[in-house]
GROMACS .gro file of C-alpha atoms in nm:
model
  308
    1MET     CA    1  -2.660   0.514  -0.929
    2ALA     CA    2  -2.310   0.649  -0.743
    3VAL     CA    3  -2.245   0.589  -0.393
    4ARG     CA    4  -2.278   0.900  -0.209
    5TYR     CA    5  -2.109   0.873   0.109
    6VAL     CA    6  -1.807   1.104   0.287
    7LEU     CA    7  -1.580   1.017   0.509
    8ALA     CA    8  -1.414   1.306   0.619
    9LEU     CA    9  -1.064   1.200   0.698
   10PHE     CA   10  -0.780   1.281   0.538
   11THR     CA   11  -0.418   1.286   0.600
   12CYS     CA   12  -0.369   1.664   0.661
   13PRO     CA   13  -0.653   1.682   0.924
   14LEU     CA   14  -0.522   1.380   1.076
   15VAL     CA   15  -0.142   1.519   1.107
   16GLN     CA   16  -0.318   1.832   1.232
   17GLY     CA   17  -0.535   1.712   1.467
   18ALA     CA   18  -0.231   1.484   1.581
   19LEU     CA   19  -0.023   1.811   1.625
   20ASP     CA   20  -0.337   1.953   1.837
   21LEU     CA   21  -0.203   1.747   2.088
   22ALA     CA   22   0.101   1.923   2.173
   23PHE     CA   23  -0.119   2.239   2.256
   24GLY     CA   24  -0.338   1.986   2.529
   25SER     CA   25  -0.669   1.942   2.296
   26ASP     CA   26  -0.727   1.572   2.192
   27ASP     CA   27  -1.077   1.645   2.124
   28ASP     CA   28  -1.039   1.432   1.804
   29LEU     CA   29  -0.992   1.166   2.026
   30THR     CA   30  -1.269   0.853   2.117
   31THR     CA   31  -1.274   0.836   2.467
   32PHE     CA   32  -1.370   0.518   2.647
   33VAL     CA   33  -1.476   0.420   2.985
   34THR     CA   34  -1.395   0.105   2.964
   35ARG     CA   35  -1.108   0.105   2.754
   36PRO     CA   36  -0.931   0.429   2.844
   37GLU     CA   37  -0.625   0.362   2.676
   38ILE     CA   38  -0.786   0.365   2.343
   39ARG     CA   39  -0.749   0.707   2.143
   40ALA     CA   40  -0.840   0.625   1.788
   41PRO     CA   41  -0.938   0.920   1.555
   42ILE     CA   42  -1.273   1.035   1.551
   43LEU     CA   43  -1.435   0.995   1.217
   44ASP     CA   44  -1.661   1.235   1.063
   45VAL     CA   45  -1.902   1.105   0.829
   46GLU     CA   46  -2.217   1.232   0.708
   47VAL     CA   47  -2.444   1.030   0.502
   48TYR     CA   48  -2.670   1.203   0.224
   49ASP     CA   49  -2.842   0.930   0.078
   50ARG     CA   50  -2.824   0.578   0.287
   51GLU     CA   51  -3.029   0.381   0.044
   52ALA     CA   52  -2.733   0.457  -0.218
   53VAL     CA   53  -2.471   0.339   0.022
   54ARG     CA   54  -2.303  -0.051   0.015
   55SER     CA   55  -2.308  -0.184   0.325
   56GLY     CA   56  -1.929  -0.268   0.495
   57LYS     CA   57  -1.719  -0.112   0.726
   58TRP     CA   58  -1.388   0.119   0.722
   59PHE     CA   59  -1.031   0.021   0.740
   60VAL     CA   60  -0.797   0.282   0.822
   61ALA     CA   61  -0.499   0.305   0.942
   62PRO     CA   62  -0.381   0.691   1.031
   63TYR     CA   63  -0.058   0.798   1.191
   64ALA     CA   64   0.105   1.138   1.220
   65ASP     CA   65   0.481   1.116   1.106
   66ILE     CA   66   0.605   0.890   0.894
   67ALA     CA   67   0.959   0.882   1.029
   68GLN     CA   68   0.785   0.758   1.366
   69GLN     CA   69   0.963   0.801   1.693
   70ARG     CA   70   0.958   0.551   1.979
   71HIS     CA   71   0.737   0.774   2.155
   72ALA     CA   72   0.633   1.038   1.920
   73ARG     CA   73   0.690   1.381   2.040
   74ASN     CA   74   0.469   1.530   2.286
   75TYR     CA   75   0.169   1.432   2.113
   76TYR     CA   76   0.172   1.068   2.193
   77GLN     CA   77  -0.097   0.867   2.290
   78PRO     CA   78  -0.116   0.514   2.410
   79CYS     CA   79  -0.303   0.322   2.168
   80GLN     CA   80  -0.366   0.591   1.941
   81THR     CA   81  -0.154   0.481   1.600
   82GLY     CA   82  -0.253   0.176   1.438
   83PRO     CA   83  -0.493   0.005   1.199
   84ALA     CA   84  -0.863   0.057   1.309
   85ILE     CA   85  -1.215  -0.056   1.182
   86TYR     CA   86  -1.547   0.141   1.236
   87ASP     CA   87  -1.864   0.109   1.116
   88LEU     CA   88  -2.056   0.282   0.810
   89ASP     CA   89  -2.147   0.546   1.099
   90GLY     CA   90  -1.774   0.615   1.206
   91GLU     CA   91  -1.805   0.442   1.518
   92LEU     CA   92  -1.479   0.251   1.639
   93ILE     CA   93  -1.519  -0.153   1.558
   94TRP     CA   94  -1.177  -0.233   1.667
   95SER     CA   95  -0.832  -0.116   1.727
   96GLY     CA   96  -0.495  -0.270   1.678
   97ALA     CA   97  -0.284   0.004   1.805
   98CYS     CA   98  -0.238  -0.155   2.159
   99MET     CA   99  -0.137  -0.490   2.009
  100LEU     CA  100   0.104  -0.341   1.766
  101LYS     CA  101   0.209  -0.107   2.058
  102ASN     CA  102   0.161   0.259   1.855
  103ARG     CA  103   0.333   0.160   1.530
  104ASN     CA  104   0.244   0.328   1.193
  105THR     CA  105   0.064   0.058   1.000
  106CYS     CA  106   0.019   0.078   0.636
  107ASP     CA  107  -0.218  -0.091   0.364
  108PHE     CA  108  -0.427  -0.234   0.621
  109ARG     CA  109  -0.738  -0.427   0.469
  110PRO     CA  110  -0.946  -0.754   0.464
  111PHE     CA  111  -0.894  -1.056   0.272
  112ASP     CA  112  -1.094  -1.391   0.188
  113ASN     CA  113  -0.932  -1.721   0.203
  114ASN     CA  114  -1.160  -2.008   0.161
  115GLY     CA  115  -1.458  -1.891   0.308
  116THR     CA  116  -1.296  -1.689   0.615
  117ASN     CA  117  -1.184  -1.366   0.688
  118TYR     CA  118  -0.833  -1.234   0.762
  119LEU     CA  119  -0.694  -0.902   0.799
  120SER     CA  120  -0.339  -0.815   0.626
  121MET     CA  121  -0.134  -0.502   0.715
  122ILE     CA  122   0.245  -0.384   0.695
  123VAL     CA  123   0.348  -0.270   1.019
  124HIS     CA  124   0.662   0.011   1.055
  125GLY     CA  125   0.951  -0.089   1.315
  126TYR     CA  126   1.105   0.162   1.541
  127PRO     CA  127   1.454   0.271   1.458
  128THR     CA  128   1.598   0.044   1.717
  129ASP     CA  129   1.370  -0.226   1.594
  130SER     CA  130   1.331  -0.501   1.304
  131LEU     CA  131   1.223  -0.326   0.970
  132ARG     CA  132   0.870  -0.314   0.835
  133HIS     CA  133   0.713  -0.681   0.781
  134GLY     CA  134   0.349  -0.810   0.711
  135LEU     CA  135   0.127  -0.927   0.963
  136VAL     CA  136  -0.182  -1.133   0.924
  137LEU     CA  137  -0.453  -1.173   1.144
  138ASP     CA  138  -0.773  -1.430   1.208
  139ASN     CA  139  -1.122  -1.319   1.211
  140SER     CA  140  -1.064  -1.354   1.605
  141TYR     CA  141  -0.794  -1.074   1.566
  142ARG     CA  142  -0.502  -1.334   1.614
  143MET     CA  143  -0.207  -1.307   1.473
  144THR     CA  144  -0.156  -1.627   1.238
  145GLN     CA  145   0.165  -1.503   1.032
  146GLU     CA  146   0.429  -1.281   1.011
  147ILE     CA  147   0.566  -1.179   0.674
  148ASP     CA  148   0.929  -1.076   0.629
  149THR     CA  149   1.153  -1.048   0.331
  150GLY     CA  150   1.417  -1.298   0.507
  151THR     CA  151   1.711  -1.024   0.440
  152HIS     CA  152   1.803  -0.671   0.617
  153GLN     CA  153   1.935  -0.632   0.233
  154TYR     CA  154   1.573  -0.574   0.091
  155PRO     CA  155   1.366  -0.439   0.361
  156PHE     CA  156   0.955  -0.411   0.323
  157ASN     CA  157   0.778  -0.147   0.139
  158MET     CA  158   0.533   0.045   0.266
  159HIS     CA  159   0.318   0.028  -0.011
  160GLU     CA  160   0.179  -0.314  -0.101
  161LEU     CA  161   0.090  -0.645   0.045
  162GLN     CA  162  -0.140  -0.898  -0.132
  163ILE     CA  163  -0.251  -1.204   0.037
  164GLN     CA  164  -0.438  -1.448  -0.258
  165SER     CA  165  -0.495  -1.792  -0.345
  166ASN     CA  166  -0.288  -1.895  -0.698
  167GLY     CA  167  -0.570  -2.083  -0.774
  168ILE     CA  168  -0.377  -2.415  -0.818
  169ASP     CA  169  -0.309  -2.584  -0.502
  170GLU     CA  170  -0.481  -2.319  -0.302
  171HIS     CA  171  -0.145  -2.244  -0.139
  172SER     CA  172  -0.181  -1.851  -0.029
  173THR     CA  173   0.123  -1.637  -0.149
  174ALA     CA  174   0.187  -1.283  -0.021
  175LEU     CA  175   0.243  -1.030  -0.316
  176TYR     CA  176   0.485  -0.704  -0.166
  177ILE     CA  177   0.728  -0.466  -0.282
  178LEU     CA  178   1.087  -0.412  -0.158
  179ASN     CA  179   1.324  -0.148  -0.138
  180ARG     CA  180   1.714  -0.220  -0.221
  181ARG     CA  181   1.994  -0.020  -0.275
  182ALA     CA  182   2.257  -0.108  -0.559
  183GLN     CA  183   2.538   0.050  -0.725
  184HIS     CA  184   2.458   0.050  -1.079
  185ASP     CA  185   2.652   0.234  -1.405
  186VAL     CA  186   2.539   0.579  -1.433
  187THR     CA  187   2.758   0.685  -1.726
  188SER     CA  188   2.450   0.796  -1.931
  189LEU     CA  189   2.329   1.061  -1.602
  190GLY     CA  190   2.659   1.243  -1.772
  191ILE     CA  191   2.826   1.358  -1.424
  192GLU     CA  192   3.173   1.468  -1.465
  193ASN     CA  193   3.407   1.201  -1.329
  194VAL     CA  194   3.110   0.919  -1.223
  195THR     CA  195   3.062   0.593  -1.346
  196SER     CA  196   2.892   0.436  -1.045
  197GLY     CA  197   2.675   0.530  -0.809
  198TRP     CA  198   2.448   0.427  -0.549
  199VAL     CA  199   2.038   0.411  -0.683
  200GLY     CA  200   1.767   0.336  -0.477
  201ASP     CA  201   1.561   0.066  -0.632
  202THR     CA  202   1.228  -0.104  -0.557
  203GLY     CA  203   1.131  -0.472  -0.673
  204PHE     CA  204   0.858  -0.735  -0.614
  205ARG     CA  205   0.809  -1.061  -0.464
  206GLU     CA  206   0.551  -1.311  -0.441
  207VAL     CA  207   0.579  -1.586  -0.167
  208ASP     CA  208   0.396  -1.896  -0.060
  209LEU     CA  209   0.299  -1.865   0.267
  210THR     CA  210   0.316  -2.209   0.321
  211THR     CA  211   0.674  -2.321   0.182
  212GLY     CA  212   0.798  -2.003   0.215
  213ALA     CA  213   0.936  -2.021  -0.188
  214SER     CA  214   0.922  -1.730  -0.393
  215THR     CA  215   0.657  -1.812  -0.694
  216GLY     CA  216   0.708  -1.446  -0.870
  217ALA     CA  217   1.011  -1.182  -0.829
  218ARG     CA  218   1.107  -0.889  -1.050
  219ASP     CA  219   1.353  -0.581  -0.972
  220GLY     CA  220   1.349  -0.236  -1.138
  221LEU     CA  221   1.687  -0.203  -1.272
  222ASP     CA  222   1.618  -0.519  -1.448
  223GLY     CA  223   1.432  -0.350  -1.681
  224PRO     CA  224   1.443   0.034  -1.765
  225PRO     CA  225   1.792   0.243  -1.709
  226PRO     CA  226   1.828   0.433  -1.396
  227LYS     CA  227   1.771   0.818  -1.419
  228SER     CA  228   1.838   0.934  -1.039
  229TRP     CA  229   1.810   0.855  -0.667
  230ASN     CA  230   1.472   0.653  -0.618
  231TRP     CA  231   1.461   0.654  -1.000
  232PHE     CA  232   1.192   0.413  -1.015
  233HIS     CA  233   0.944   0.434  -0.654
  234MET     CA  234   0.742   0.159  -0.725
  235ASN     CA  235   0.376   0.239  -0.552
  236SER     CA  236   0.181  -0.102  -0.631
  237VAL     CA  237   0.164  -0.423  -0.796
  238ALA     CA  238  -0.130  -0.643  -0.877
  239LYS     CA  239  -0.146  -0.983  -1.036
  240ASN     CA  240  -0.401  -1.101  -1.258
  241PRO     CA  241  -0.567  -1.467  -1.340
  242ALA     CA  242  -0.318  -1.554  -1.609
  243GLY     CA  243  -0.059  -1.496  -1.381
  244ASP     CA  244   0.079  -1.122  -1.544
  245TYR     CA  245   0.134  -0.796  -1.295
  246LEU     CA  246   0.045  -0.474  -1.299
  247VAL     CA  247   0.332  -0.269  -1.177
  248SER     CA  248   0.248   0.136  -1.115
  249ALA     CA  249   0.593   0.347  -1.110
  250ARG     CA  250   0.541   0.676  -0.981
  251TRP     CA  251   0.880   0.856  -1.085
  252THR     CA  252   0.864   0.722  -1.433
  253ASN     CA  253   0.492   0.789  -1.497
  254THR     CA  254   0.427   0.432  -1.594
  255LEU     CA  255   0.198   0.136  -1.562
  256TYR     CA  256   0.379  -0.182  -1.670
  257LYS     CA  257   0.244  -0.498  -1.758
  258ILE     CA  258   0.519  -0.782  -1.683
  259SER     CA  259   0.531  -1.177  -1.781
  260GLY     CA  260   0.453  -1.354  -1.504
  261ARG     CA  261   0.638  -1.634  -1.688
  262THR     CA  262   0.924  -1.430  -1.848
  263GLY     CA  263   0.932  -1.131  -1.649
  264ARG     CA  264   0.965  -0.917  -1.936
  265ILE     CA  265   0.772  -0.605  -1.961
  266LEU     CA  266   0.480  -0.705  -2.218
  267TRP     CA  267   0.358  -0.300  -2.229
  268ARG     CA  268   0.378  -0.002  -2.099
  269LEU     CA  269   0.101   0.281  -2.030
  270GLY     CA  270   0.216   0.611  -1.963
  271GLY     CA  271   0.609   0.782  -1.976
  272PRO     CA  272   0.816   0.894  -2.287
  273ARG     CA  273   0.825   0.475  -2.368
  274SER     CA  274   0.433   0.451  -2.365
  275SER     CA  275   0.310   0.142  -2.559
  276SER     CA  276   0.030   0.358  -2.650
  277SER     CA  277  -0.017   0.665  -2.823
  278SER     CA  278  -0.064   0.900  -2.518
  279THR     CA  279   0.240   1.134  -2.453
  280ALA     CA  280   0.343   1.163  -2.082
  281SER     CA  281   0.211   1.490  -2.030
  282THR     CA  282  -0.199   1.354  -2.118
  283SER     CA  283  -0.129   0.997  -1.991
  284PRO     CA  284  -0.383   0.916  -1.729
  285ALA     CA  285  -0.046   0.709  -1.558
  286SER     CA  286   0.102   1.025  -1.474
  287THR     CA  287   0.198   1.035  -1.119
  288THR     CA  288  -0.004   0.711  -1.059
  289ARG     CA  289   0.001   0.545  -0.747
  290ASP     CA  290  -0.238   0.290  -0.746
  291GLY     CA  291  -0.307   0.039  -1.040
  292SER     CA  292  -0.526  -0.273  -1.054
  293THR     CA  293  -0.663  -0.504  -1.274
  294THR     CA  294  -1.037  -0.537  -1.342
  295THR     CA  295  -1.262  -0.787  -1.537
  296THR     CA  296  -1.503  -0.494  -1.606
  297PRO     CA  297  -1.518  -0.342  -1.981
  298PRO     CA  298  -1.457   0.009  -1.986
  299ARG     CA  299  -1.742   0.235  -2.128
  300PRO     CA  300  -1.700   0.368  -2.444
  301SER     CA  301  -1.644   0.727  -2.480
  302PRO     CA  302  -1.963   0.951  -2.611
  303SER     CA  303  -1.775   1.028  -2.906
  304SER     CA  304  -1.643   0.699  -2.987
  305THR     CA  305  -1.786   0.540  -3.320
  306THR     CA  306  -1.698   0.195  -3.240
  307PRO     CA  307  -1.972  -0.054  -3.283
  308PRO     CA  308  -2.089  -0.227  -2.954
   0.00000   0.00000   0.00000
């Protein structure tokens, strides 16, 4: 039975709700007598069939402006922006907005490591502060690890941070996306008198959190040719049990499977160079954002003649 549970929390209402504060209304924010500084958004939750709802919690990190200012114009509220956990009925359990000083937070998620629950997230910096970085909190909401790229030349991307055990020596690794800007041969773009130009690029890196050693890395420019500024726009990266990576690139409309051993592209789904028979217009990978691996086999279509 499909889960029928509606969480009425979307980007546009969040942005609009925050902008409403400019006109003096903050009715869509929580209010607590004992913690008046916490002003997390109120969730509007409707349950249509509670028996069909899987138990769990909502992990969200709303923000009003992706280009965050230190004091976010006249809709700024202390402890409003940041990670938050709600129960199934939309009641606030925890807010990290105060701890993170009202910073924008992305990819907020729980994970398990050897039977212990943790939280991971990507935290944005203000323009005068450090760039984005990853954080890990323990089950008491205490920071246990800070993850950065080690260089301002390759800042942390906002889309992906996965903490996982490598299954060999139980060292946890952090898998994340990097941004970079590099000069590259752009002769193929056909711009008159221009042979070299700056290209916005994304790649990924996997780092052992115990030793700091890089266990896997890939830059977009090592593969398909550049087409324009921010030509690749990687939205997600996932690692399968075999050690290979699945990368989703929005501007190429393609999912890539990349060998964890050699770094070579094993296959493409979508885009003009797709390894399948799908065309760019019919591919399910068109403008994809979040690719992931699964061990569950797909269901055959009703018209399929393939035997079980």
